[in-house]
PDB file of C-alpha atoms in Angstrom:
ATOM      1  CA  UNK A   1       0.000   0.000   0.000  1.00 47.00           C
ATOM      2  CA  UNK A   2       1.245   3.444  -0.885  1.00 53.00           C
ATOM      3  CA  UNK A   3       1.304   5.487   2.313  1.00 59.00           C
ATOM      4  CA  UNK A   4       0.663   8.648   0.334  1.00 92.00           C
ATOM      5  CA  UNK A   5      -2.763   7.598  -0.933  1.00 97.00           C
ATOM      6  CA  UNK A   6      -5.658   8.688   1.256  1.00 98.00           C
ATOM      7  CA  UNK A   7      -9.402   8.300   1.128  1.00 98.00           C
ATOM      8  CA  UNK A   8     -11.301  10.642   3.437  1.00 98.00           C
ATOM      9  CA  UNK A   9     -14.270   9.478   5.468  1.00 98.00           C
ATOM     10  CA  UNK A  10     -17.152  11.944   5.748  1.00 97.00           C
ATOM     11  CA  UNK A  11     -16.033  13.068   9.201  1.00 97.00           C
ATOM     12  CA  UNK A  12     -12.548  13.737   7.823  1.00 97.00           C
ATOM     13  CA  UNK A  13     -13.985  15.880   5.029  1.00 97.00           C
ATOM     14  CA  UNK A  14     -15.891  17.947   7.584  1.00 95.00           C
ATOM     15  CA  UNK A  15     -12.787  18.235   9.776  1.00 96.00           C
ATOM     16  CA  UNK A  16     -10.649  19.255   6.791  1.00 95.00           C
ATOM     17  CA  UNK A  17     -13.096  21.941   5.699  1.00 93.00           C
ATOM     18  CA  UNK A  18     -13.159  23.236   9.290  1.00 92.00           C
ATOM     19  CA  UNK A  19      -9.368  23.498   9.257  1.00 94.00           C
ATOM     20  CA  UNK A  20      -8.482  20.519  11.484  1.00 96.00           C
ATOM     21  CA  UNK A  21      -4.690  20.747  11.721  1.00 96.00           C
ATOM     22  CA  UNK A  22      -4.198  17.017  12.251  1.00 95.00           C
ATOM     23  CA  UNK A  23      -6.000  16.177   8.999  1.00 96.00           C
ATOM     24  CA  UNK A  24      -4.327  19.035   7.118  1.00 95.00           C
ATOM     25  CA  UNK A  25      -0.889  17.847   8.239  1.00 93.00           C
ATOM     26  CA  UNK A  26      -1.595  14.267   7.195  1.00 92.00           C
ATOM     27  CA  UNK A  27      -2.568  15.396   3.711  1.00 93.00           C
ATOM     28  CA  UNK A  28       0.592  17.459   3.172  1.00 91.00           C
ATOM     29  CA  UNK A  29       2.371  14.439   1.676  1.00 89.00           C
ATOM     30  CA  UNK A  30      -0.543  12.959  -0.249  1.00 94.00           C
ATOM     31  CA  UNK A  31       0.054  11.856  -3.812  1.00 95.00           C
ATOM     32  CA  UNK A  32      -3.572  10.871  -4.325  1.00 97.00           C
ATOM     33  CA  UNK A  33      -6.699  11.928  -2.499  1.00 98.00           C
ATOM     34  CA  UNK A  34     -10.151  10.466  -2.895  1.00 98.00           C
ATOM     35  CA  UNK A  35     -13.581  10.162  -1.370  1.00 98.00           C
ATOM     36  CA  UNK A  36     -16.408   7.696  -1.779  1.00 98.00           C
ATOM     37  CA  UNK A  37     -19.603   8.764  -3.499  1.00 97.00           C
ATOM     38  CA  UNK A  38     -21.205   7.816  -0.160  1.00 98.00           C
ATOM     39  CA  UNK A  39     -19.289  10.607   1.598  1.00 98.00           C
ATOM     40  CA  UNK A  40     -20.326  13.072  -1.081  1.00 98.00           C
ATOM     41  CA  UNK A  41     -23.968  12.102  -0.574  1.00 97.00           C
ATOM     42  CA  UNK A  42     -23.689  12.223   3.225  1.00 97.00           C
ATOM     43  CA  UNK A  43     -22.085  15.666   3.172  1.00 97.00           C
ATOM     44  CA  UNK A  44     -24.483  17.214   0.667  1.00 96.00           C
ATOM     45  CA  UNK A  45     -27.585  15.759   2.336  1.00 96.00           C
ATOM     46  CA  UNK A  46     -26.861  17.488   5.668  1.00 92.00           C
ATOM     47  CA  UNK A  47     -29.884  19.724   6.323  1.00 91.00           C
ATOM     48  CA  UNK A  48     -27.827  22.502   7.944  1.00 90.00           C
ATOM     49  CA  UNK A  49     -25.536  22.986   4.948  1.00 91.00           C
ATOM     50  CA  UNK A  50     -25.097  26.645   4.000  1.00 92.00           C
ATOM     51  CA  UNK A  51     -24.542  27.952   0.486  1.00 94.00           C
ATOM     52  CA  UNK A  52     -20.951  28.759   1.463  1.00 93.00           C
ATOM     53  CA  UNK A  53     -20.478  25.158   2.674  1.00 93.00           C
ATOM     54  CA  UNK A  54     -21.645  23.919  -0.732  1.00 94.00           C
ATOM     55  CA  UNK A  55     -19.270  26.251  -2.554  1.00 95.00           C
ATOM     56  CA  UNK A  56     -16.299  25.191  -0.423  1.00 94.00           C
ATOM     57  CA  UNK A  57     -17.226  21.538  -0.941  1.00 96.00           C
ATOM     58  CA  UNK A  58     -17.486  22.054  -4.711  1.00 96.00           C
ATOM     59  CA  UNK A  59     -13.959  23.499  -4.698  1.00 96.00           C
ATOM     60  CA  UNK A  60     -12.801  20.520  -2.630  1.00 95.00           C
ATOM     61  CA  UNK A  61     -14.336  18.120  -5.179  1.00 97.00           C
ATOM     62  CA  UNK A  62     -12.172  19.656  -7.902  1.00 96.00           C
ATOM     63  CA  UNK A  63      -9.075  18.424  -6.041  1.00 94.00           C
ATOM     64  CA  UNK A  64     -10.092  14.856  -5.220  1.00 97.00           C
ATOM     65  CA  UNK A  65     -11.238  11.767  -7.060  1.00 97.00           C
ATOM     66  CA  UNK A  66     -14.790  10.713  -6.244  1.00 97.00           C
ATOM     67  CA  UNK A  67     -15.111   6.939  -6.470  1.00 96.00           C
ATOM     68  CA  UNK A  68     -18.596   5.741  -7.288  1.00 93.00           C
ATOM     69  CA  UNK A  69     -20.312   2.385  -7.212  1.00 89.00           C
ATOM     70  CA  UNK A  70     -20.290   1.181 -10.769  1.00 84.00           C
ATOM     71  CA  UNK A  71     -21.407  -2.329 -11.779  1.00 77.00           C
ATOM     72  CA  UNK A  72     -18.135  -2.664 -13.695  1.00 78.00           C
ATOM     73  CA  UNK A  73     -16.286  -2.478 -10.354  1.00 74.00           C
ATOM     74  CA  UNK A  74     -17.347  -5.938  -9.299  1.00 75.00           C
ATOM     75  CA  UNK A  75     -14.375  -6.368  -6.995  1.00 90.00           C
ATOM     76  CA  UNK A  76     -15.293  -3.217  -5.026  1.00 91.00           C
ATOM     77  CA  UNK A  77     -18.890  -4.332  -4.708  1.00 91.00           C
ATOM     78  CA  UNK A  78     -17.864  -7.858  -3.699  1.00 92.00           C
ATOM     79  CA  UNK A  79     -15.446  -6.479  -1.110  1.00 93.00           C
ATOM     80  CA  UNK A  80     -18.196  -4.299   0.378  1.00 93.00           C
ATOM     81  CA  UNK A  81     -20.505  -7.317   0.559  1.00 93.00           C
ATOM     82  CA  UNK A  82     -17.846  -9.407   2.318  1.00 94.00           C
ATOM     83  CA  UNK A  83     -17.066  -6.650   4.837  1.00 94.00           C
ATOM     84  CA  UNK A  84     -20.764  -6.153   5.564  1.00 94.00           C
ATOM     85  CA  UNK A  85     -21.261  -9.870   6.149  1.00 94.00           C
ATOM     86  CA  UNK A  86     -18.270  -9.952   8.525  1.00 92.00           C
ATOM     87  CA  UNK A  87     -19.202  -6.916  10.613  1.00 89.00           C
ATOM     88  CA  UNK A  88     -22.087  -5.080  12.167  1.00 87.00           C
ATOM     89  CA  UNK A  89     -21.008  -1.772  10.686  1.00 93.00           C
ATOM     90  CA  UNK A  90     -23.612   0.272   8.811  1.00 96.00           C
ATOM     91  CA  UNK A  91     -23.602  -0.283   5.059  1.00 95.00           C
ATOM     92  CA  UNK A  92     -22.417   3.270   4.211  1.00 96.00           C
ATOM     93  CA  UNK A  93     -19.369   2.813   6.481  1.00 97.00           C
ATOM     94  CA  UNK A  94     -18.611  -0.550   4.909  1.00 96.00           C
ATOM     95  CA  UNK A  95     -18.815   0.920   1.409  1.00 96.00           C
ATOM     96  CA  UNK A  96     -16.417   3.719   2.389  1.00 98.00           C
ATOM     97  CA  UNK A  97     -13.986   1.196   3.920  1.00 97.00           C
ATOM     98  CA  UNK A  98     -14.197  -1.065   0.857  1.00 96.00           C
ATOM     99  CA  UNK A  99     -13.588   1.943  -1.379  1.00 97.00           C
ATOM    100  CA  UNK A 100     -10.384   2.781   0.510  1.00 97.00           C
ATOM    101  CA  UNK A 101      -9.199  -0.812   0.253  1.00 96.00           C
ATOM    102  CA  UNK A 102     -10.089  -0.965  -3.441  1.00 95.00           C
ATOM    103  CA  UNK A 103      -8.169   2.282  -4.072  1.00 95.00           C
ATOM    104  CA  UNK A 104      -5.151   0.935  -2.179  1.00 96.00           C
ATOM    105  CA  UNK A 105      -5.436   3.937   0.128  1.00 97.00           C
ATOM    106  CA  UNK A 106      -5.407   4.579   3.851  1.00 97.00           C
ATOM    107  CA  UNK A 107      -8.741   5.744   5.246  1.00 98.00           C
ATOM    108  CA  UNK A 108      -8.591   8.967   7.242  1.00 98.00           C
ATOM    109  CA  UNK A 109     -11.365   8.817   9.832  1.00 98.00           C
ATOM    110  CA  UNK A 110     -12.358   9.634  13.386  1.00 97.00           C
ATOM    111  CA  UNK A 111     -14.696   6.613  13.459  1.00 96.00           C
ATOM    112  CA  UNK A 112     -13.176   4.104  15.865  1.00 94.00           C
ATOM    113  CA  UNK A 113     -15.462   1.317  14.661  1.00 94.00           C
ATOM    114  CA  UNK A 114     -13.811   1.393  11.240  1.00 94.00           C
ATOM    115  CA  UNK A 115     -10.511   0.586  12.921  1.00 91.00           C
ATOM    116  CA  UNK A 116     -11.898  -2.883  13.682  1.00 91.00           C
ATOM    117  CA  UNK A 117     -11.586  -3.888  10.014  1.00 93.00           C
ATOM    118  CA  UNK A 118      -8.234  -5.673  10.073  1.00 89.00           C
ATOM    119  CA  UNK A 119      -7.391  -5.425   6.376  1.00 91.00           C
ATOM    120  CA  UNK A 120      -8.103  -1.678   6.333  1.00 96.00           C
ATOM    121  CA  UNK A 121      -5.265   0.805   6.790  1.00 96.00           C
ATOM    122  CA  UNK A 122      -6.666   3.561   9.020  1.00 97.00           C
ATOM    123  CA  UNK A 123      -5.221   6.953   9.855  1.00 96.00           C
ATOM    124  CA  UNK A 124      -7.183   8.084  12.902  1.00 96.00           C
ATOM    125  CA  UNK A 125      -7.600  11.682  13.977  1.00 94.00           C
ATOM    126  CA  UNK A 126      -9.322  13.564  16.773  1.00 91.00           C
ATOM    127  CA  UNK A 127     -12.153  15.764  15.480  1.00 87.00           C
TER     128      UNK A 127
END
């Protein structure tokens, strides 16, 4: 796994946009940065989102790769199914974890439950 590839969990996106120094520092050396389509949906569906929040997020999206769930990515879908069957984690969390694994990236998250997935490289931060 390339230690300079990172996929951001939804909570990491929020922390980054709020200027969390721990997340900002971690991303200083990134060669690739991505998010799951699930995180994009979670962020944009927040009812308290301001117009400024949307604009900042749109600018953020220009700098990252958004990985979707496409039927042609059978291995990503199969990995998500396996992780869901092996854990009690909510399906959105499992899809985000599987996306990080599929992208050969470390997942930046504050969610301690995601750290229970043994095959997942996690970079934890304090929100």
